[in-house]
PDB file of C-alpha atoms in Angstrom:
ATOM      1  CA  ALA A 734      51.821 229.655  16.069  1.00  0.00           C
ATOM      2  CA  GLY A 735      49.512 230.049  12.800  1.00  0.00           C
ATOM      3  CA  GLU A 736      45.952 229.716  12.686  1.00  0.00           C
ATOM      4  CA  SER A 737      43.915 227.120  10.760  1.00  0.00           C
ATOM      5  CA  VAL A 738      42.594 228.562   7.602  1.00  0.00           C
ATOM      6  CA  TYR A 739      39.399 226.621   8.481  1.00  0.00           C
ATOM      7  CA  MET A 740      38.877 228.059  11.957  1.00  0.00           C
ATOM      8  CA  ASP A 741      35.567 229.673  12.694  1.00  0.00           C
ATOM      9  CA  GLN A 742      34.517 229.123   9.142  1.00  0.00           C
ATOM     10  CA  GLN A 743      31.042 227.878   7.872  1.00  0.00           C
ATOM     11  CA  PRO A 744      30.986 224.350   6.426  1.00  0.00           C
ATOM     12  CA  GLU A 745      30.053 225.736   2.822  1.00  0.00           C
ATOM     13  CA  THR A 746      33.098 227.996   3.010  1.00  0.00           C
ATOM     14  CA  ARG A 747      35.396 224.730   4.008  1.00  0.00           C
ATOM     15  CA  ALA A 748      33.917 222.891   1.130  1.00  0.00           C
ATOM     16  CA  GLN A 749      34.420 225.539  -1.451  1.00  0.00           C
ATOM     17  CA  MET A 750      38.345 226.514  -0.489  1.00  0.00           C
ATOM     18  CA  GLU A 751      38.885 222.781  -0.132  1.00  0.00           C
ATOM     19  CA  PHE A 752      37.551 221.791  -3.695  1.00  0.00           C
ATOM     20  CA  LEU A 753      39.645 225.145  -4.935  1.00  0.00           C
ATOM     21  CA  GLU A 754      42.857 223.715  -3.658  1.00  0.00           C
ATOM     22  CA  SER A 755      42.152 219.986  -5.483  1.00  0.00           C
ATOM     23  CA  ILE A 756      41.907 221.608  -8.953  1.00  0.00           C
ATOM     24  CA  TYR A 757      43.370 224.057 -11.552  1.00  0.00           C
ATOM     25  CA  MET A 758      40.831 226.887 -11.828  1.00  0.00           C
ATOM     26  CA  VAL A 759      41.433 229.613 -14.602  1.00  0.00           C
ATOM     27  CA  SER A 760      38.505 231.929 -13.679  1.00  0.00           C
ATOM     28  CA  GLY A 761      35.384 231.431 -11.900  1.00  0.00           C
ATOM     29  CA  ALA A 762      32.139 233.679 -10.584  1.00  0.00           C
ATOM     30  CA  ASN A 763      30.034 233.385  -7.867  1.00  0.00           C
ATOM     31  CA  PHE A 764      26.371 234.423  -8.313  1.00  0.00           C
ATOM     32  CA  HIS A 765      24.417 236.793  -5.580  1.00  0.00           C
ATOM     33  CA  ASP A 766      21.117 238.354  -5.559  1.00  0.00           C
ATOM     34  CA  GLY A 767      20.245 241.915  -3.810  1.00  0.00           C
ATOM     35  CA  ALA A 768      21.299 244.040  -7.263  1.00  0.00           C
ATOM     36  CA  GLU A 769      21.821 243.787 -10.798  1.00  0.00           C
ATOM     37  CA  VAL A 770      25.703 244.211 -11.426  1.00  0.00           C
ATOM     38  CA  VAL A 771      29.010 242.531 -11.967  1.00  0.00           C
ATOM     39  CA  ASN A 772      31.202 243.368  -9.349  1.00  0.00           C
ATOM     40  CA  TYR A 773      34.924 242.734  -9.890  1.00  0.00           C
ATOM     41  CA  PRO A 774      37.935 242.732  -7.772  1.00  0.00           C
ATOM     42  CA  PHE A 775      38.759 244.126  -5.023  1.00  0.00           C
ATOM     43  CA  ASP A 776      36.600 244.209  -2.309  1.00  0.00           C
ATOM     44  CA  THR A 777      38.835 244.828   0.521  1.00  0.00           C
ATOM     45  CA  TRP A 778      41.518 247.112  -0.918  1.00  0.00           C
ATOM     46  CA  GLN A 779      41.281 250.532  -2.628  1.00  0.00           C
ATOM     47  CA  ASP A 780      44.010 249.700  -5.005  1.00  0.00           C
ATOM     48  CA  LEU A 781      43.089 248.156  -8.370  1.00  0.00           C
ATOM     49  CA  HIS A 782      43.505 244.607  -9.582  1.00  0.00           C
ATOM     50  CA  ALA A 783      46.693 245.055 -11.936  1.00  0.00           C
ATOM     51  CA  ASP A 784      44.172 243.363 -14.780  1.00  0.00           C
ATOM     52  CA  ASP A 785      41.547 246.188 -14.031  1.00  0.00           C
ATOM     53  CA  GLU A 786      41.165 246.872 -17.346  1.00  0.00           C
ATOM     54  CA  TRP A 787      40.648 243.127 -18.461  1.00  0.00           C
ATOM     55  CA  TYR A 788      37.926 243.068 -15.657  1.00  0.00           C
ATOM     56  CA  ARG A 789      35.998 246.247 -16.859  1.00  0.00           C
ATOM     57  CA  GLU A 790      36.075 244.927 -20.412  1.00  0.00           C
ATOM     58  CA  THR A 791      35.004 241.176 -19.507  1.00  0.00           C
ATOM     59  CA  SER A 792      32.405 242.653 -16.876  1.00  0.00           C
ATOM     60  CA  GLY A 793      31.236 245.097 -19.078  1.00  0.00           C
ATOM     61  CA  GLU A 794      30.523 242.649 -22.038  1.00  0.00           C
ATOM     62  CA  TYR A 795      28.733 240.203 -19.474  1.00  0.00           C
ATOM     63  CA  ALA A 796      26.503 242.964 -18.427  1.00  0.00           C
ATOM     64  CA  ALA A 797      25.751 244.470 -21.880  1.00  0.00           C
ATOM     65  CA  THR A 798      24.922 240.652 -23.075  1.00  0.00           C
ATOM     66  CA  ALA A 799      22.349 240.146 -20.524  1.00  0.00           C
ATOM     67  CA  GLN A 800      21.093 243.444 -20.991  1.00  0.00           C
ATOM     68  CA  GLN A 801      20.633 243.244 -24.646  1.00  0.00           C
ATOM     69  CA  GLY A 802      19.553 239.508 -24.594  1.00  0.00           C
ATOM     70  CA  SER A 803      17.058 239.415 -21.647  1.00  0.00           C
ATOM     71  CA  GLY A 804      14.275 241.231 -23.336  1.00  0.00           C
ATOM     72  CA  VAL A 805      13.739 242.933 -19.767  1.00  0.00           C
ATOM     73  CA  VAL A 806      13.626 246.685 -19.498  1.00  0.00           C
ATOM     74  CA  LYS A 807      16.701 248.215 -17.515  1.00  0.00           C
ATOM     75  CA  TYR A 808      18.071 244.634 -16.631  1.00  0.00           C
ATOM     76  CA  MET A 809      21.140 245.460 -15.270  1.00  0.00           C
ATOM     77  CA  GLU A 810      20.991 248.935 -15.890  1.00  0.00           C
ATOM     78  CA  SER A 811      19.966 250.629 -12.667  1.00  0.00           C
ATOM     79  CA  VAL A 812      20.272 254.033 -11.715  1.00  0.00           C
ATOM     80  CA  ARG A 813      23.348 253.210  -9.348  1.00  0.00           C
ATOM     81  CA  PHE A 814      24.883 251.021 -12.202  1.00  0.00           C
ATOM     82  CA  PRO A 815      23.938 252.178 -15.657  1.00  0.00           C
ATOM     83  CA  ASP A 816      26.774 250.273 -17.256  1.00  0.00           C
ATOM     84  CA  GLY A 817      26.027 247.095 -15.180  1.00  0.00           C
ATOM     85  CA  ILE A 818      29.336 246.874 -13.765  1.00  0.00           C
ATOM     86  CA  THR A 819      31.416 248.263 -10.253  1.00  0.00           C
ATOM     87  CA  ASN A 820      34.590 247.878  -8.723  1.00  0.00           C
ATOM     88  CA  GLY A 821      34.009 246.026  -5.123  1.00  0.00           C
ATOM     89  CA  TRP A 822      35.661 248.485  -3.351  1.00  0.00           C
ATOM     90  CA  GLU A 823      33.945 251.635  -4.957  1.00  0.00           C
ATOM     91  CA  TRP A 824      30.411 249.954  -3.982  1.00  0.00           C
ATOM     92  CA  TYR A 825      30.924 248.746  -0.391  1.00  0.00           C
ATOM     93  CA  PHE A 826      34.552 247.374   1.549  1.00  0.00           C
ATOM     94  CA  THR A 827      34.001 244.041   2.631  1.00  0.00           C
ATOM     95  CA  GLU A 828      36.621 241.548   4.303  1.00  0.00           C
ATOM     96  CA  GLY A 829      37.092 237.766   3.354  1.00  0.00           C
ATOM     97  CA  SER A 830      34.991 237.839  -0.033  1.00  0.00           C
ATOM     98  CA  ARG A 831      35.336 234.658  -2.576  1.00  0.00           C
ATOM     99  CA  GLN A 832      36.469 236.802  -5.266  1.00  0.00           C
ATOM    100  CA  ASP A 833      39.208 238.119  -3.218  1.00  0.00           C
ATOM    101  CA  TRP A 834      40.471 235.086  -1.854  1.00  0.00           C
ATOM    102  CA  ILE A 835      40.608 233.402  -5.242  1.00  0.00           C
ATOM    103  CA  ASN A 836      42.281 236.507  -7.045  1.00  0.00           C
ATOM    104  CA  TYR A 837      44.639 237.397  -3.950  1.00  0.00           C
ATOM    105  CA  TYR A 838      45.622 233.794  -2.692  1.00  0.00           C
ATOM    106  CA  TYR A 839      44.760 231.506  -5.223  1.00  0.00           C
ATOM    107  CA  HIS A 840      45.958 233.142  -8.363  1.00  0.00           C
ATOM    108  CA  ALA A 841      43.018 232.948 -10.523  1.00  0.00           C
ATOM    109  CA  ARG A 842      40.200 235.167 -11.666  1.00  0.00           C
ATOM    110  CA  GLU A 843      36.922 235.771 -10.130  1.00  0.00           C
ATOM    111  CA  VAL A 844      33.640 238.160 -10.212  1.00  0.00           C
ATOM    112  CA  THR A 845      30.611 238.100  -8.359  1.00  0.00           C
ATOM    113  CA  ILE A 846      27.333 238.416 -10.152  1.00  0.00           C
ATOM    114  CA  GLU A 847      24.094 240.159  -8.724  1.00  0.00           C
ATOM    115  CA  ILE A 848      21.554 238.833 -10.790  1.00  0.00           C
ATOM    116  CA  THR A 849      18.195 240.194  -9.526  1.00  0.00           C
ATOM    117  CA  GLU A 850      17.217 243.105  -7.178  1.00  0.00           C
ATOM    118  CA  GLU A 851      14.765 240.882  -5.448  1.00  0.00           C
ATOM    119  CA  LYS A 852      16.253 239.393  -2.400  1.00  0.00           C
ATOM    120  CA  HIS A 853      15.873 235.587  -2.270  1.00  0.00           C
ATOM    121  CA  PRO A 854      13.485 235.499  -5.225  1.00  0.00           C
ATOM    122  CA  PRO A 855      11.255 232.052  -5.220  1.00  0.00           C
ATOM    123  CA  ALA A 856      12.799 229.164  -6.825  1.00  0.00           C
ATOM    124  CA  SER A 857       9.894 229.246  -9.679  1.00  0.00           C
ATOM    125  CA  GLU A 858      11.478 232.573 -10.995  1.00  0.00           C
ATOM    126  CA  LEU A 859      15.087 231.011 -11.183  1.00  0.00           C
ATOM    127  CA  PRO A 860      14.576 229.562 -14.811  1.00  0.00           C
ATOM    128  CA  TYR A 861      14.108 233.474 -15.707  1.00  0.00           C
ATOM    129  CA  TYR A 862      17.273 234.743 -14.491  1.00  0.00           C
ATOM    130  CA  TRP A 863      19.088 231.416 -16.230  1.00  0.00           C
ATOM    131  CA  PHE A 864      17.475 232.878 -19.275  1.00  0.00           C
ATOM    132  CA  TYR A 865      18.912 236.310 -18.731  1.00  0.00           C
ATOM    133  CA  ASN A 866      22.063 235.347 -17.990  1.00  0.00           C
ATOM    134  CA  TYR A 867      23.319 231.806 -19.728  1.00  0.00           C
ATOM    135  CA  PRO A 868      24.444 233.780 -23.182  1.00  0.00           C
ATOM    136  CA  SER A 869      26.714 235.966 -20.961  1.00  0.00           C
ATOM    137  CA  LEU A 870      28.327 233.236 -18.864  1.00  0.00           C
ATOM    138  CA  LEU A 871      28.943 231.026 -21.705  1.00  0.00           C
ATOM    139  CA  ARG A 872      30.919 234.227 -22.828  1.00  0.00           C
ATOM    140  CA  TYR A 873      32.520 234.600 -19.624  1.00  0.00           C
ATOM    141  CA  ILE A 874      33.632 231.019 -19.761  1.00  0.00           C
ATOM    142  CA  GLU A 875      34.812 231.486 -23.366  1.00  0.00           C
ATOM    143  CA  GLN A 876      37.152 234.135 -22.031  1.00  0.00           C
ATOM    144  CA  SER A 877      39.225 231.614 -20.165  1.00  0.00           C
ATOM    145  CA  LEU A 878      40.337 230.251 -23.560  1.00  0.00           C
ATOM    146  CA  PHE A 879      42.154 232.968 -24.596  1.00  0.00           C
ATOM    147  CA  GLY A 880      45.312 235.400 -23.216  1.00  0.00           C
ATOM    148  CA  ILE A 881      48.717 233.910 -22.699  1.00  0.00           C
ATOM    149  CA  GLN A 882      48.265 229.631 -22.701  1.00  0.00           C
ATOM    150  CA  GLY A 883      51.008 227.060 -22.409  1.00  0.00           C
ATOM    151  CA  MET A 884      52.741 224.289 -21.201  1.00  0.00           C
ATOM    152  CA  ILE A 885      55.541 224.614 -18.734  1.00  0.00           C
ATOM    153  CA  LYS A 886      57.908 221.423 -18.386  1.00  0.00           C
ATOM    154  CA  ASP A 887      61.688 220.281 -17.382  1.00  0.00           C
ATOM    155  CA  LYS A 888      64.142 220.714 -20.287  1.00  0.00           C
ATOM    156  CA  ASP A 889      66.008 217.640 -20.187  1.00  0.00           C
ATOM    157  CA  THR A 890      63.077 215.255 -18.651  1.00  0.00           C
ATOM    158  CA  GLY A 891      59.936 216.698 -20.259  1.00  0.00           C
ATOM    159  CA  GLU A 892      58.227 216.108 -16.734  1.00  0.00           C
ATOM    160  CA  PRO A 893      55.389 219.094 -16.240  1.00  0.00           C
ATOM    161  CA  LEU A 894      56.318 221.870 -13.491  1.00  0.00           C
ATOM    162  CA  GLN A 895      54.750 223.821 -11.230  1.00  0.00           C
ATOM    163  CA  ALA A 896      56.007 227.787 -11.853  1.00  0.00           C
ATOM    164  CA  THR A 897      55.441 231.153 -10.927  1.00  0.00           C
ATOM    165  CA  ILE A 898      54.377 233.119 -14.205  1.00  0.00           C
ATOM    166  CA  ARG A 899      54.969 236.908 -13.685  1.00  0.00           C
ATOM    167  CA  ILE A 900      54.152 239.546 -15.989  1.00  0.00           C
ATOM    168  CA  GLN A 901      57.278 242.135 -15.598  1.00  0.00           C
ATOM    169  CA  ASP A 902      56.292 245.907 -14.349  1.00  0.00           C
ATOM    170  CA  HIS A 903      52.429 244.681 -14.424  1.00  0.00           C
ATOM    171  CA  ASP A 904      51.413 241.989 -11.831  1.00  0.00           C
ATOM    172  CA  LYS A 905      50.744 243.177  -8.058  1.00  0.00           C
ATOM    173  CA  LEU A 906      48.464 242.114  -4.842  1.00  0.00           C
ATOM    174  CA  GLY A 907      48.629 238.424  -6.509  1.00  0.00           C
ATOM    175  CA  SER A 908      48.285 238.606  -9.822  1.00  0.00           C
ATOM    176  CA  GLN A 909      50.718 236.392 -10.911  1.00  0.00           C
ATOM    177  CA  ILE A 910      49.482 232.869 -11.852  1.00  0.00           C
ATOM    178  CA  LEU A 911      50.922 229.420 -11.270  1.00  0.00           C
ATOM    179  CA  SER A 912      50.957 226.582 -13.588  1.00  0.00           C
ATOM    180  CA  ASP A 913      48.960 223.387 -12.902  1.00  0.00           C
ATOM    181  CA  SER A 914      51.498 220.528 -11.067  1.00  0.00           C
ATOM    182  CA  PRO A 915      50.275 217.727 -12.599  1.00  0.00           C
ATOM    183  CA  THR A 916      49.976 218.912 -15.960  1.00  0.00           C
ATOM    184  CA  GLY A 917      52.302 221.854 -16.354  1.00  0.00           C
ATOM    185  CA  TYR A 918      49.030 223.959 -18.004  1.00  0.00           C
ATOM    186  CA  PHE A 919      48.793 227.591 -17.321  1.00  0.00           C
ATOM    187  CA  ALA A 920      46.515 230.433 -18.543  1.00  0.00           C
ATOM    188  CA  ARG A 921      47.116 233.847 -18.139  1.00  0.00           C
ATOM    189  CA  LEU A 922      44.090 235.945 -18.598  1.00  0.00           C
ATOM    190  CA  ILE A 923      45.166 239.723 -19.271  1.00  0.00           C
ATOM    191  CA  GLU A 924      43.871 242.539 -21.872  1.00  0.00           C
ATOM    192  CA  PRO A 925      45.517 243.034 -25.302  1.00  0.00           C
ATOM    193  CA  GLY A 926      49.195 244.126 -25.638  1.00  0.00           C
ATOM    194  CA  ILE A 927      52.714 243.325 -25.515  1.00  0.00           C
ATOM    195  CA  TRP A 928      54.524 241.809 -22.392  1.00  0.00           C
ATOM    196  CA  ASN A 929      57.151 240.354 -20.881  1.00  0.00           C
ATOM    197  CA  LEU A 930      56.653 237.277 -19.068  1.00  0.00           C
ATOM    198  CA  GLU A 931      59.264 236.030 -16.149  1.00  0.00           C
ATOM    199  CA  ILE A 932      59.141 232.467 -15.214  1.00  0.00           C
ATOM    200  CA  SER A 933      60.440 230.824 -12.297  1.00  0.00           C
ATOM    201  CA  ALA A 934      60.187 227.250 -10.240  1.00  0.00           C
ATOM    202  CA  ASP A 935      61.923 225.736  -7.311  1.00  0.00           C
ATOM    203  CA  GLY A 936      65.187 224.079  -8.420  1.00  0.00           C
ATOM    204  CA  TYR A 937      65.229 225.875 -12.251  1.00  0.00           C
ATOM    205  CA  GLU A 938      66.584 228.432 -13.276  1.00  0.00           C
ATOM    206  CA  ASP A 939      64.806 231.726 -14.081  1.00  0.00           C
ATOM    207  CA  LEU A 940      63.512 232.311 -17.853  1.00  0.00           C
ATOM    208  CA  GLN A 941      62.334 235.389 -18.902  1.00  0.00           C
ATOM    209  CA  ILE A 942      59.982 235.745 -22.737  1.00  0.00           C
ATOM    210  CA  ASN A 943      59.973 239.102 -24.013  1.00  0.00           C
ATOM    211  CA  GLY A 944      57.445 240.347 -26.526  1.00  0.00           C
ATOM    212  CA  VAL A 945      54.310 237.936 -25.793  1.00  0.00           C
ATOM    213  CA  GLU A 946      51.441 239.621 -27.579  1.00  0.00           C
ATOM    214  CA  SER A 947      48.038 238.819 -26.260  1.00  0.00           C
ATOM    215  CA  VAL A 948      45.463 239.637 -28.963  1.00  0.00           C
ATOM    216  CA  ARG A 949      41.423 239.869 -28.000  1.00  0.00           C
ATOM    217  CA  ASP A 950      39.985 236.676 -28.145  1.00  0.00           C
ATOM    218  CA  GLN A 951      42.539 234.629 -29.230  1.00  0.00           C
ATOM    219  CA  ALA A 952      45.045 232.707 -27.485  1.00  0.00           C
ATOM    220  CA  CYS A 953      48.830 232.881 -27.416  1.00  0.00           C
ATOM    221  CA  TRP A 954      50.348 229.020 -26.925  1.00  0.00           C
ATOM    222  CA  LEU A 955      53.977 228.683 -25.300  1.00  0.00           C
ATOM    223  CA  ASP A 956      55.562 225.714 -24.821  1.00  0.00           C
ATOM    224  CA  ILE A 957      58.175 226.715 -21.898  1.00  0.00           C
ATOM    225  CA  GLU A 958      61.046 224.583 -21.118  1.00  0.00           C
ATOM    226  CA  LEU A 959      63.009 225.182 -17.806  1.00  0.00           C
ATOM    227  CA  SER A 960      66.543 224.193 -17.308  1.00  0.00           C
ATOM    228  CA  SER A 961      67.397 222.576 -13.511  1.00  0.00           C
ATOM    229  CA  LEU A 962      70.323 224.369 -11.618  1.00  0.00           C
ATOM    230  CA  ASP A 963      73.826 222.815 -11.853  1.00  0.00           C
ATOM    231  CA  SER A 964      74.420 219.891  -9.605  1.00  0.00           C
ATOM    232  CA  ASP A 965      76.396 222.418  -7.244  1.00  0.00           C
ATOM    233  CA  ILE A 966      73.576 224.735  -6.629  1.00  0.00           C
ATOM    234  CA  ARG A 967      71.050 221.702  -6.218  1.00  0.00           C
ATOM    235  CA  ASN A 968      73.331 220.397  -3.693  1.00  0.00           C
ATOM    236  CA  ARG A 969      73.151 223.371  -2.085  1.00  0.00           C
ATOM    237  CA  GLN A 970      69.569 223.568  -1.880  1.00  0.00           C
ATOM    238  CA  SER A 971      69.177 220.029  -0.873  1.00  0.00           C
ATOM    239  CA  GLN A 972      71.100 220.467   2.514  1.00  0.00           C
ATOM    240  CA  LYS A 973      69.009 223.609   3.164  1.00  0.00           C
ATOM    241  CA  ILE A 974      65.980 221.966   2.866  1.00  0.00           C
ATOM    242  CA  SER A 975      66.413 218.430   4.063  1.00  0.00           C
ATOM    243  CA  GLY A 976      67.507 219.094   7.548  1.00  0.00           C
ATOM    244  CA  ILE A 977      64.170 220.084   9.302  1.00  0.00           C
ATOM    245  CA  ALA A 978      63.168 217.985  12.205  1.00  0.00           C
ATOM    246  CA  PHE A 979      60.127 218.114  14.550  1.00  0.00           C
ATOM    247  CA  LEU A 980      61.914 217.069  17.542  1.00  0.00           C
ATOM    248  CA  THR A 981      59.214 217.863  20.055  1.00  0.00           C
ATOM    249  CA  GLY A 982      56.386 216.804  17.209  1.00  0.00           C
ATOM    250  CA  SER A 983      54.741 220.325  17.526  1.00  0.00           C
ATOM    251  CA  GLU A 984      56.963 223.386  16.228  1.00  0.00           C
ATOM    252  CA  LEU A 985      58.970 223.947  13.112  1.00  0.00           C
ATOM    253  CA  ASN A 986      61.518 227.128  12.645  1.00  0.00           C
ATOM    254  CA  LEU A 987      60.119 228.198   9.553  1.00  0.00           C
ATOM    255  CA  PRO A 988      62.045 230.818   7.539  1.00  0.00           C
ATOM    256  CA  VAL A 989      60.123 233.840   6.609  1.00  0.00           C
ATOM    257  CA  ASN A 990      61.835 235.810   3.254  1.00  0.00           C
ATOM    258  CA  ASN A 991      58.661 237.924   2.589  1.00  0.00           C
ATOM    259  CA  ALA A 992      56.523 239.937   4.733  1.00  0.00           C
ATOM    260  CA  GLY A 993      52.835 239.656   4.566  1.00  0.00           C
ATOM    261  CA  VAL A 994      50.100 236.900   4.309  1.00  0.00           C
ATOM    262  CA  HIS A 995      51.672 233.447   3.618  1.00  0.00           C
ATOM    263  CA  GLY A 996      49.625 230.302   2.598  1.00  0.00           C
ATOM    264  CA  ILE A 997      51.389 227.161   4.373  1.00  0.00           C
ATOM    265  CA  TYR A 998      50.262 224.024   2.837  1.00  0.00           C
ATOM    266  CA  ILE A 999      51.706 220.211   4.008  1.00  0.00           C
ATOM    267  CA  TYR A1000      51.626 217.637   1.279  1.00  0.00           C
ATOM    268  CA  ASP A1001      52.256 214.207   2.283  1.00  0.00           C
ATOM    269  CA  LEU A1002      54.605 212.058  -0.546  1.00  0.00           C
ATOM    270  CA  LYS A1003      51.703 210.899  -2.562  1.00  0.00           C
ATOM    271  CA  GLY A1004      50.901 214.904  -2.872  1.00  0.00           C
ATOM    272  CA  LYS A1005      47.832 214.552  -0.919  1.00  0.00           C
ATOM    273  CA  LEU A1006      47.215 218.117   0.936  1.00  0.00           C
ATOM    274  CA  VAL A1007      46.815 217.007   4.397  1.00  0.00           C
ATOM    275  CA  HIS A1008      47.548 220.423   6.442  1.00  0.00           C
ATOM    276  CA  GLN A1009      46.698 223.935   5.648  1.00  0.00           C
ATOM    277  CA  TYR A1010      47.281 227.361   7.336  1.00  0.00           C
ATOM    278  CA  TYR A1011      47.371 231.150   6.747  1.00  0.00           C
ATOM    279  CA  LYS A1012      49.490 233.361   8.586  1.00  0.00           C
ATOM    280  CA  ASN A1013      50.346 236.946   8.847  1.00  0.00           C
ATOM    281  CA  TYR A1014      54.268 237.628   9.112  1.00  0.00           C
ATOM    282  CA  PRO A1015      55.032 241.009   9.833  1.00  0.00           C
ATOM    283  CA  SER A1016      58.664 241.259   8.808  1.00  0.00           C
ATOM    284  CA  THR A1017      61.170 238.897   7.424  1.00  0.00           C
ATOM    285  CA  GLY A1018      63.222 236.579   9.703  1.00  0.00           C
ATOM    286  CA  ARG A1019      62.547 233.210  11.650  1.00  0.00           C
ATOM    287  CA  TYR A1020      59.469 232.372  13.466  1.00  0.00           C
ATOM    288  CA  MET A1021      58.335 229.408  15.089  1.00  0.00           C
ATOM    289  CA  TYR A1022      55.186 227.558  13.433  1.00  0.00           C
ATOM    290  CA  SER A1023      53.132 225.227  15.526  1.00  0.00           C
ATOM    291  CA  LEU A1024      51.685 222.197  14.106  1.00  0.00           C
ATOM    292  CA  GLU A1025      49.871 221.224  17.399  1.00  0.00           C
ATOM    293  CA  GLY A1026      46.286 219.571  16.514  1.00  0.00           C
ATOM    294  CA  THR A1027      47.561 218.535  13.258  1.00  0.00           C
ATOM    295  CA  GLY A1028      47.259 215.039  13.984  1.00  0.00           C
ATOM    296  CA  LEU A1029      50.402 214.336  11.300  1.00  0.00           C
ATOM    297  CA  PRO A1030      52.112 211.148  12.072  1.00  0.00           C
ATOM    298  CA  SER A1031      55.982 210.548  11.659  1.00  0.00           C
ATOM    299  CA  GLY A1032      57.111 210.785   8.333  1.00  0.00           C
ATOM    300  CA  VAL A1033      58.611 212.915   5.707  1.00  0.00           C
ATOM    301  CA  TYR A1034      56.139 215.924   3.954  1.00  0.00           C
ATOM    302  CA  ILE A1035      56.881 218.938   1.427  1.00  0.00           C
ATOM    303  CA  LEU A1036      56.052 221.873   3.255  1.00  0.00           C
ATOM    304  CA  LYS A1037      54.967 224.975   0.545  1.00  0.00           C
ATOM    305  CA  ILE A1038      54.877 228.335   1.484  1.00  0.00           C
ATOM    306  CA  ILE A1039      52.817 230.578  -0.864  1.00  0.00           C
ATOM    307  CA  THR A1040      53.309 234.257  -0.933  1.00  0.00           C
ATOM    308  CA  PRO A1041      51.994 236.961  -3.038  1.00  0.00           C
ATOM    309  CA  VAL A1042      55.580 237.434  -4.373  1.00  0.00           C
ATOM    310  CA  ASP A1043      57.053 233.553  -4.597  1.00  0.00           C
ATOM    311  CA  ILE A1044      56.910 229.926  -3.414  1.00  0.00           C
ATOM    312  CA  GLN A1045      59.011 228.181  -1.289  1.00  0.00           C
ATOM    313  CA  SER A1046      59.220 224.474  -0.683  1.00  0.00           C
ATOM    314  CA  TYR A1047      60.863 222.391   1.990  1.00  0.00           C
ATOM    315  CA  LYS A1048      61.115 218.910   2.789  1.00  0.00           C
ATOM    316  CA  ILE A1049      60.470 218.000   6.611  1.00  0.00           C
ATOM    317  CA  PHE A1050      60.891 215.494   8.731  1.00  0.00           C
ATOM    318  CA  LYS A1051      58.274 214.757  11.668  1.00  0.00           C
ATOM    319  CA  LEU A1052      59.530 212.376  14.395  1.00  0.00           C
ATOM    320  CA  GLN A1053      57.799 211.580  17.559  1.00  0.00           C
TER     321      GLN A1053
END
């Protein structure tokens, strides 16, 4: 049985996760106190993020701008962090951080910015920290306008598509990104270089685009069209996904093609997220997935399984 992603979590955590699931985010930051440093991923793993070079550059620029512009001697320039940046795991190990969730599961970019050595500074001091940090923050936001960006659409209909965009021989630990399902827009923040892109979407032929150049402080725009699979393949795929029914109203025999942590999402036919779980599968195979306590009425739903490797979609029928 799966465990609810919201089980045993604080209301603030639930609210943030629900909000993030309702939007398309390219990059973000969360602010703490207790140190003066920009903390970049990961907190949980010793392995470096695939875009570690981009994170070091972007975090270093944030800290340097704050150091120079604040007018405060040694701001974001402590003995522990003379450059004002740190890898999370090198600083201290922690599990369940927001930045790791956003990077690994949500497939966006996020850092943690510690703005003061003082724990719980009085509210009267907050305007000073805003003054110290706002030029850096505006520049950090500007970074989301650069990198490899574009739109992904159906070649025949022009309909926007949600697709997975992967950098060949580069992405790992969830660093691939998704395009926005309502618009087809995507933004892949990445260090300067020449990259080969792999684009995939359910029901469409995979596409590879080679030699895409990312230039510092510029956006490389791509208009991408994906071709539908031929009718025979579509029919086979339709047969594969349309015969799932909840005879008991509580369990689904779920195919697991990739081991690891899966995000399991259920949408109604209007596209509203109605149920969400995370589950760690130790190996491939078929598993029983419990839907007890979901309160879903009878009807047709779309099941999406998002893994660090791919996205799988199924049409499911819930019967009383």
